[in-house]
PDB file of C-alpha atoms in Angstrom:
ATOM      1  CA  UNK A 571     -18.082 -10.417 -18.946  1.00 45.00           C
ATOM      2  CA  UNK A 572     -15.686 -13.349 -19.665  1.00 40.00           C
ATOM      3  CA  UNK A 573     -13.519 -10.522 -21.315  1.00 43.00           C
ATOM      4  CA  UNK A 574     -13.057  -8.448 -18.059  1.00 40.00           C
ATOM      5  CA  UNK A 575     -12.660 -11.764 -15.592  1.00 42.00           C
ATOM      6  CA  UNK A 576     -10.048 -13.069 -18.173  1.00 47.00           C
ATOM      7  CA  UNK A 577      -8.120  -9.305 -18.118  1.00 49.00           C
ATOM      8  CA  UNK A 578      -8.372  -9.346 -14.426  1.00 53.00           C
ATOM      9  CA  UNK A 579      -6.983 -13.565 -14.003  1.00 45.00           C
ATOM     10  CA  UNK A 580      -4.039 -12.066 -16.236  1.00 44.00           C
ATOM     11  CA  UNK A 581      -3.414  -8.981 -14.569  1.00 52.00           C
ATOM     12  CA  UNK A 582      -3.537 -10.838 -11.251  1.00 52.00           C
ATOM     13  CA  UNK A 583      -1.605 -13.692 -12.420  1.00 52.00           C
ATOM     14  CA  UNK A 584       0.955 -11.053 -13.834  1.00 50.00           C
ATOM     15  CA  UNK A 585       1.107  -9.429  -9.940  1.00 57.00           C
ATOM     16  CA  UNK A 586       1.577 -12.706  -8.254  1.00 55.00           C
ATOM     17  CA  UNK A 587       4.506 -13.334 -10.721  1.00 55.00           C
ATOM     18  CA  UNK A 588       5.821 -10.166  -9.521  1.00 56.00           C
ATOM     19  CA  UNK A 589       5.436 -11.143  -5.808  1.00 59.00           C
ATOM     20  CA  UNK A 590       7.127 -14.512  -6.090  1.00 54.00           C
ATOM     21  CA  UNK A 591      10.147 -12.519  -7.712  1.00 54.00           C
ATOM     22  CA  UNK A 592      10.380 -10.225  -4.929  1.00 54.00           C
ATOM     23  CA  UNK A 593      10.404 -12.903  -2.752  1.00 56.00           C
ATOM     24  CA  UNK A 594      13.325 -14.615  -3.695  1.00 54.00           C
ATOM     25  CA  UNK A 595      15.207 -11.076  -4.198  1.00 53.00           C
ATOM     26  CA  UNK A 596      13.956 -10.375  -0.638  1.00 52.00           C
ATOM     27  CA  UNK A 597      16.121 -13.971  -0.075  1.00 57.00           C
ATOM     28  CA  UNK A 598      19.118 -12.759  -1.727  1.00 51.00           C
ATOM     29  CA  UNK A 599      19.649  -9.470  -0.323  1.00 53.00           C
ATOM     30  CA  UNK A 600      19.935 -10.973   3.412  1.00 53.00           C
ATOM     31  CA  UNK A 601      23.381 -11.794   2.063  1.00 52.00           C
ATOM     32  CA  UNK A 602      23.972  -8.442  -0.114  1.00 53.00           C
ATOM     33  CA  UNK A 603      25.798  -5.293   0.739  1.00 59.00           C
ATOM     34  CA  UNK A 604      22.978  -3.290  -0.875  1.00 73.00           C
ATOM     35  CA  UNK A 605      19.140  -3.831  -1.413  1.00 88.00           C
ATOM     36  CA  UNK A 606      18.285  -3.707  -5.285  1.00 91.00           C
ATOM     37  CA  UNK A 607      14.828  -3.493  -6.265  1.00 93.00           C
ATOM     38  CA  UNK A 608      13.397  -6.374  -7.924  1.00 92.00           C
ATOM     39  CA  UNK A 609      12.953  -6.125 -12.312  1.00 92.00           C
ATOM     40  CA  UNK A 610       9.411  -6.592 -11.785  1.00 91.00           C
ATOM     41  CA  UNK A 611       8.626  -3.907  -9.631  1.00 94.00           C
ATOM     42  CA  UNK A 612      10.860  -1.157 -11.643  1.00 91.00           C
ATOM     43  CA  UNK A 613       7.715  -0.255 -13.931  1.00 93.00           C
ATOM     44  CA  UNK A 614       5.285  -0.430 -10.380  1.00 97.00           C
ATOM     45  CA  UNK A 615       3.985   3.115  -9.129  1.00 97.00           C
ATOM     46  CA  UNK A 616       4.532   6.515  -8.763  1.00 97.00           C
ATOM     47  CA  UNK A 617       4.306   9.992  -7.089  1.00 98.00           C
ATOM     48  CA  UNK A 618       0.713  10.945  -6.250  1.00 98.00           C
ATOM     49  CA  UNK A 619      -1.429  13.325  -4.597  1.00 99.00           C
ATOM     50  CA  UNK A 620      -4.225  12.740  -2.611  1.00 99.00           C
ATOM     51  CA  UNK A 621      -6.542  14.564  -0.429  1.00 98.00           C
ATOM     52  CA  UNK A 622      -5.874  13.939   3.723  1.00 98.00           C
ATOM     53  CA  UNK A 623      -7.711  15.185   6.873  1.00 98.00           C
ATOM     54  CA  UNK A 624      -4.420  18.274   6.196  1.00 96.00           C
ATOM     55  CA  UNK A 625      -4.561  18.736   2.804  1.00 98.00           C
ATOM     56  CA  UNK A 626      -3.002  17.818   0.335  1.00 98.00           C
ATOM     57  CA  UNK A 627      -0.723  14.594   0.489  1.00 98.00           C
ATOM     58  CA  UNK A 628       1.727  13.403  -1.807  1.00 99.00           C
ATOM     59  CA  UNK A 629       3.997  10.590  -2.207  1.00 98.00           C
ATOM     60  CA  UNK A 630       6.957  12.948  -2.519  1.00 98.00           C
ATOM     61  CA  UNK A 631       6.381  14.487   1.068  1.00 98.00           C
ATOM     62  CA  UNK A 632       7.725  10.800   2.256  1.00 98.00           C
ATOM     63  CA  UNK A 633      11.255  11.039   0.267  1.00 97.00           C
ATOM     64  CA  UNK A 634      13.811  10.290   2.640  1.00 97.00           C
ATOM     65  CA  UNK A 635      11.753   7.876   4.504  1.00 98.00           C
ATOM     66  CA  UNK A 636      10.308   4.117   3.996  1.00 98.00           C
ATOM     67  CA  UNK A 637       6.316   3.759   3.368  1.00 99.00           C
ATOM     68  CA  UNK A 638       4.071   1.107   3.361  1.00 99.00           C
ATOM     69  CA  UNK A 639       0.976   1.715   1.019  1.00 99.00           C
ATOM     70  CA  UNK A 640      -1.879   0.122   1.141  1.00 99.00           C
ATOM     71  CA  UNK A 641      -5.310   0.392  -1.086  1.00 99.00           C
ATOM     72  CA  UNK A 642      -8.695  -0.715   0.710  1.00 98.00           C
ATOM     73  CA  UNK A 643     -11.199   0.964   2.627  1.00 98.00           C
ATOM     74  CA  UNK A 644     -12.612   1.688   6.111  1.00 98.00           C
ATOM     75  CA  UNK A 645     -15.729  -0.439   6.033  1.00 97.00           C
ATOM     76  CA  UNK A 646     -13.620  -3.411   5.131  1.00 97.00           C
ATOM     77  CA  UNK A 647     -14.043  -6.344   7.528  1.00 95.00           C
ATOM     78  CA  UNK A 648     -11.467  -8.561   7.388  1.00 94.00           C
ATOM     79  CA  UNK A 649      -8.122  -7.901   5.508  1.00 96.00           C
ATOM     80  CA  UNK A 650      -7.442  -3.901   5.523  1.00 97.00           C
ATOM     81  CA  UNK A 651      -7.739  -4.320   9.584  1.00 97.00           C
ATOM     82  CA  UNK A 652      -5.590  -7.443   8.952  1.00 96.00           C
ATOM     83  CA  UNK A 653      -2.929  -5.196   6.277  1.00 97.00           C
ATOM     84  CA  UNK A 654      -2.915  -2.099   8.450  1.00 98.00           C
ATOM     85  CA  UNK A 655      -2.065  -4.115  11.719  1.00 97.00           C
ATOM     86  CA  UNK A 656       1.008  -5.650  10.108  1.00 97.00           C
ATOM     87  CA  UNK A 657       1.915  -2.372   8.662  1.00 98.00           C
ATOM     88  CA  UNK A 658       2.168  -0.902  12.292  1.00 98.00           C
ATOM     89  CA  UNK A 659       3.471  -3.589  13.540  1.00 98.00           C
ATOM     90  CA  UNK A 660       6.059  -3.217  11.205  1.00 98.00           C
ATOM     91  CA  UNK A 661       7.123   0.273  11.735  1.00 98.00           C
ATOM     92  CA  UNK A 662       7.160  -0.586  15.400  1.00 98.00           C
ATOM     93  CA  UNK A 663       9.368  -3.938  14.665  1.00 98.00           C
ATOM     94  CA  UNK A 664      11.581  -1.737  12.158  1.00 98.00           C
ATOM     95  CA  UNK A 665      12.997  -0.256  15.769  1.00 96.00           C
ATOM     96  CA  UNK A 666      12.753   3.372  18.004  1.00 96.00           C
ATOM     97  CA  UNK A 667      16.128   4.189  15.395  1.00 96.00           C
ATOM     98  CA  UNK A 668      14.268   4.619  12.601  1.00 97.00           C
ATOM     99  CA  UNK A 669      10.471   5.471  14.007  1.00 95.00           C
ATOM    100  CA  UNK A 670      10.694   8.900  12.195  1.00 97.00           C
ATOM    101  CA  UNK A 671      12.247   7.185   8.992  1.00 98.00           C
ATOM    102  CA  UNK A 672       9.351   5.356   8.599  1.00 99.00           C
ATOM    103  CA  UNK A 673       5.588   5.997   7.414  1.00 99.00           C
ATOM    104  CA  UNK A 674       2.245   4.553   6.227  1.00 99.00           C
ATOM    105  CA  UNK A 675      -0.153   5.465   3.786  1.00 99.00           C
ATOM    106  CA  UNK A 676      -3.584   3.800   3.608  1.00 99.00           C
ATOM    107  CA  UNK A 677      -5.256   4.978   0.505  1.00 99.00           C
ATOM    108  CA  UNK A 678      -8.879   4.914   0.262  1.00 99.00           C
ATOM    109  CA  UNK A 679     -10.683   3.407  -2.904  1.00 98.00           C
ATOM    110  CA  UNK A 680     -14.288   4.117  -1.391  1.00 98.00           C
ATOM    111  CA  UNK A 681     -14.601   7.726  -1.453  1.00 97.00           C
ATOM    112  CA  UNK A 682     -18.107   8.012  -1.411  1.00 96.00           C
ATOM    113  CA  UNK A 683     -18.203   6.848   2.168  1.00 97.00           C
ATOM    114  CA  UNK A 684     -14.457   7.575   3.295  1.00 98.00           C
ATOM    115  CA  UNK A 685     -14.107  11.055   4.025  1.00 97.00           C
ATOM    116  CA  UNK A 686     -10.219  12.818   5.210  1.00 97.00           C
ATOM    117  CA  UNK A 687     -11.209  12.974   8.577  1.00 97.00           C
ATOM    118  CA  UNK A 688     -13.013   9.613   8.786  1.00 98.00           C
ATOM    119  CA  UNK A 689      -9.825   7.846   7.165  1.00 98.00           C
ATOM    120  CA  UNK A 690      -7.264   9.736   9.496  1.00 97.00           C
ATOM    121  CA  UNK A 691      -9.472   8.733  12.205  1.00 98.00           C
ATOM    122  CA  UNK A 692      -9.153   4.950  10.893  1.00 98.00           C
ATOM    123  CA  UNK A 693      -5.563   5.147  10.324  1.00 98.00           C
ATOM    124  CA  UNK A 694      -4.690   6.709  13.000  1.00 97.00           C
ATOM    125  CA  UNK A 695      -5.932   3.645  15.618  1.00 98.00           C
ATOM    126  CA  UNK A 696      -3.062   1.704  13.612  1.00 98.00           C
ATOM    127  CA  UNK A 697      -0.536   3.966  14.259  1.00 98.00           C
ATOM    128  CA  UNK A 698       0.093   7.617  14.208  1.00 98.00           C
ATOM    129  CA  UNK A 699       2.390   7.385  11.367  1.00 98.00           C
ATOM    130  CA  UNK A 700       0.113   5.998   9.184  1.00 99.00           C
ATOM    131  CA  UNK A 701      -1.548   9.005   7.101  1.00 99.00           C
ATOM    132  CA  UNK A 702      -5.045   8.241   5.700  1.00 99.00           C
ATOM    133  CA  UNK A 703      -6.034   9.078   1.781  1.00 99.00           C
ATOM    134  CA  UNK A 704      -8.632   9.359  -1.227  1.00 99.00           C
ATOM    135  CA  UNK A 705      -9.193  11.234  -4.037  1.00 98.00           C
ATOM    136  CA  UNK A 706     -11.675  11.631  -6.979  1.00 98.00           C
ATOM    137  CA  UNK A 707     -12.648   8.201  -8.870  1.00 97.00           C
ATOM    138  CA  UNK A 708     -11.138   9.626 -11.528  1.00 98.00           C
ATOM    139  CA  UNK A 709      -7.705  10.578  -9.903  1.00 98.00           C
ATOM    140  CA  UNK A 710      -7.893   7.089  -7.836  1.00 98.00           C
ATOM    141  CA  UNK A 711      -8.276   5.404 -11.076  1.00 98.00           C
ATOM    142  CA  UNK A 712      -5.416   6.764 -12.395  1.00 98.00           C
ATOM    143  CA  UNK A 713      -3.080   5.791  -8.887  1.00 98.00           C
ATOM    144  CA  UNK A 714      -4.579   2.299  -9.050  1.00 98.00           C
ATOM    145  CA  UNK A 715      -3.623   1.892 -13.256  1.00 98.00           C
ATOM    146  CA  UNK A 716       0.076   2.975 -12.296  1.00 98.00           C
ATOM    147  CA  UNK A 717       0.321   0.808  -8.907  1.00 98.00           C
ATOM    148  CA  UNK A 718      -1.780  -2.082 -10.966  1.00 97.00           C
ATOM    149  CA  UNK A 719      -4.325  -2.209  -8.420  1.00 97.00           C
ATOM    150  CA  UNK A 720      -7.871  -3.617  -9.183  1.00 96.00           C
ATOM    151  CA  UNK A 721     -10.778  -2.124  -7.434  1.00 97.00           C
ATOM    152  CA  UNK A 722     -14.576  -2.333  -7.844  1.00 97.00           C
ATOM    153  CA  UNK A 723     -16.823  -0.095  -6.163  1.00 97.00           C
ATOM    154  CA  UNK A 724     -20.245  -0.628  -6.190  1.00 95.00           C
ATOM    155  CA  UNK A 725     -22.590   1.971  -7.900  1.00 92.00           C
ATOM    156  CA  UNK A 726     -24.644   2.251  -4.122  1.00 92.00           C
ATOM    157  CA  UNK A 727     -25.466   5.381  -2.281  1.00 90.00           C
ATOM    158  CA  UNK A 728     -23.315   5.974   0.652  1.00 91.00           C
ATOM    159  CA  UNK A 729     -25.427   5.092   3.460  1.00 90.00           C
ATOM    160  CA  UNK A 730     -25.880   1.435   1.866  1.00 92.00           C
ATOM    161  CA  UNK A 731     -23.921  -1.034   3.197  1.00 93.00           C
ATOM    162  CA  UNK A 732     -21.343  -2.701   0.581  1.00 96.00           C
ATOM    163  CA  UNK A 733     -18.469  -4.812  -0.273  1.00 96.00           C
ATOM    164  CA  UNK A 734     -15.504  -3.215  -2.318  1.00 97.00           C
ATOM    165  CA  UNK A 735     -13.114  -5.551  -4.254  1.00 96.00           C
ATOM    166  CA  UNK A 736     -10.227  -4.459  -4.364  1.00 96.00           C
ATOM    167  CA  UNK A 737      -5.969  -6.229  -4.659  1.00 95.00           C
ATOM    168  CA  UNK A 738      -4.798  -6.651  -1.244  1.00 95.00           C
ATOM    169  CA  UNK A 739      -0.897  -6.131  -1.285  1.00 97.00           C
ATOM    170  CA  UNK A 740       0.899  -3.864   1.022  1.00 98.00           C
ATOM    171  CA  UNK A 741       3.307  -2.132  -1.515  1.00 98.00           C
ATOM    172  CA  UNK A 742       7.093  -0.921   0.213  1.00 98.00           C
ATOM    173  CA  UNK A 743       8.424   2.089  -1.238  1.00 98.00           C
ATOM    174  CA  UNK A 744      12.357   3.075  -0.567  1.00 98.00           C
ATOM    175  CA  UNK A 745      13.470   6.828   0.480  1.00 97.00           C
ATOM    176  CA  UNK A 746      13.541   7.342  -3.434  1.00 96.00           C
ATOM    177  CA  UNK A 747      10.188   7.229  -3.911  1.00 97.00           C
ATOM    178  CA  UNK A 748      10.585   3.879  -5.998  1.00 97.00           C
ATOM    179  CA  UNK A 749       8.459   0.581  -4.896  1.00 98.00           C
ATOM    180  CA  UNK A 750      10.836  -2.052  -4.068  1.00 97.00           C
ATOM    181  CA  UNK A 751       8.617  -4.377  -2.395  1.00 97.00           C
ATOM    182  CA  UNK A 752       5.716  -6.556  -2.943  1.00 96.00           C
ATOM    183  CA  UNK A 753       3.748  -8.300   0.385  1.00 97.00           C
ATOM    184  CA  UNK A 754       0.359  -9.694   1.052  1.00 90.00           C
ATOM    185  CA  UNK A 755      -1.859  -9.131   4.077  1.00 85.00           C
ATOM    186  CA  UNK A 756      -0.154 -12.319   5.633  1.00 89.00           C
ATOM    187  CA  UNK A 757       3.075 -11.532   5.310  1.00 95.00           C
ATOM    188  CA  UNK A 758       5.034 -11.554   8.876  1.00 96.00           C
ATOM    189  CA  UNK A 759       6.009  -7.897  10.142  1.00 98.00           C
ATOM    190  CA  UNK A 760       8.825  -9.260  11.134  1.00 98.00           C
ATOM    191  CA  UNK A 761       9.548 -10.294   7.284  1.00 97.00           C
ATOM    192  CA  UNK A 762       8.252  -6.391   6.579  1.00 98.00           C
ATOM    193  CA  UNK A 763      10.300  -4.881   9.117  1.00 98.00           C
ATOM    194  CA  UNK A 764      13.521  -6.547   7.834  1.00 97.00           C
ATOM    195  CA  UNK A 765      12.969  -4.983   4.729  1.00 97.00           C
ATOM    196  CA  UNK A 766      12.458  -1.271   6.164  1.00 97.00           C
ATOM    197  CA  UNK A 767      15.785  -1.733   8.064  1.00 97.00           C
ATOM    198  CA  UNK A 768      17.780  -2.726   4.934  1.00 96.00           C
ATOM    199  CA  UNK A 769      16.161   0.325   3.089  1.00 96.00           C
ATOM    200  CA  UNK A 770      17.252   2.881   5.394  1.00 96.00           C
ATOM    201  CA  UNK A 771      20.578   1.091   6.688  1.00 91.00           C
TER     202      UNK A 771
END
């Protein structure tokens, strides 16, 4: 036990390192010609594919455009609502220019009790734009090992009512498919939406 919660204080510490380095490369490239993604995000992520209330999804569908990804779950009562409203707020902030240059992907870690059509229907009260996911645990496992997200889901049937742990950053990735940025939940949109602009500029 003092194994795992010592693995998971490192691995967190090793994430909050990473968002303190964005931060100050989010600083620098106000004043840059181009955006550069930050050293400690170049090893972050990955293309994925994940079951929607359509089919199929995958990361690679987005390439072109700027996402916002974030891992949590619908039954979450404070900080996915919280993550998902800056997200929109966000895209809406980024400007009417770019509304079809920009997208959202809320991936489920509770797939017992989040179905497709359950998480479009959640995603979509954000905003239209923002597609709702899950997958297997296996295949989730996998996505959250390459985006260094830590979950924990209960082992609960899925009419019982239960928390899920789970990392609470809203990852940016750039038209290339490559994360190059790092927020938390209270991050400003405005802040978010900056970012999105300097992507697609």
């Amino acid at each position: 036990m003092v194994a795992v919660m010592n693995k998971s204080l490192v691995k967190y510490g090793v994430t909050v390192l990473a968002l303190v380095a964005v931060l100050v490369v989010i600083f620098w490239q106000q004043f840059a010609a181009q955006p550069v993604i930050p050293s400690a995000l170049k090893n972050m992520g990955g293309d994925f594919e994940l079951q929607s209330s359509q089919g199929p999804l995958a990361l690679h569908d987005f390439r072109g455009k700027a996402v916002l990804i974030y891992f949590g779950y619908t039954h979450c009562p404070d900080v996915c609502p919280m993550a998902l409203g800056v997200m929109a707020a966000a895209m809406q902030q980024a400007g009417d220019a770019l509304k079809h240059r920009v997208a959202g992907i809320f991936i489920s870690v509770d797939p017992r009790r989040d179905t497709p059509d359950k998480l479009d229907q959640y995603a979509r009260f954000f905003d239209p734009r923002i597609k709702g996911v899950t997958g297997t645990p296996a295949l989730l496992d996998k996505v959250a090992a390459a985006w260094r997200v830590d979950y924990a889901v209960p082992d609960q049937p899925a009419d019982a009512s239960y928390a899920v742990e789970h990392s609470t950053f809203i990852y940016l990735v750039n038209p290339d498919g490559k994360v190059a940025g790092l927020f938390d939940e209270k991050t400003s949109a405005a802040v978010i939406a900056e970012q999105l602009r300097l992507w697609l500029r």
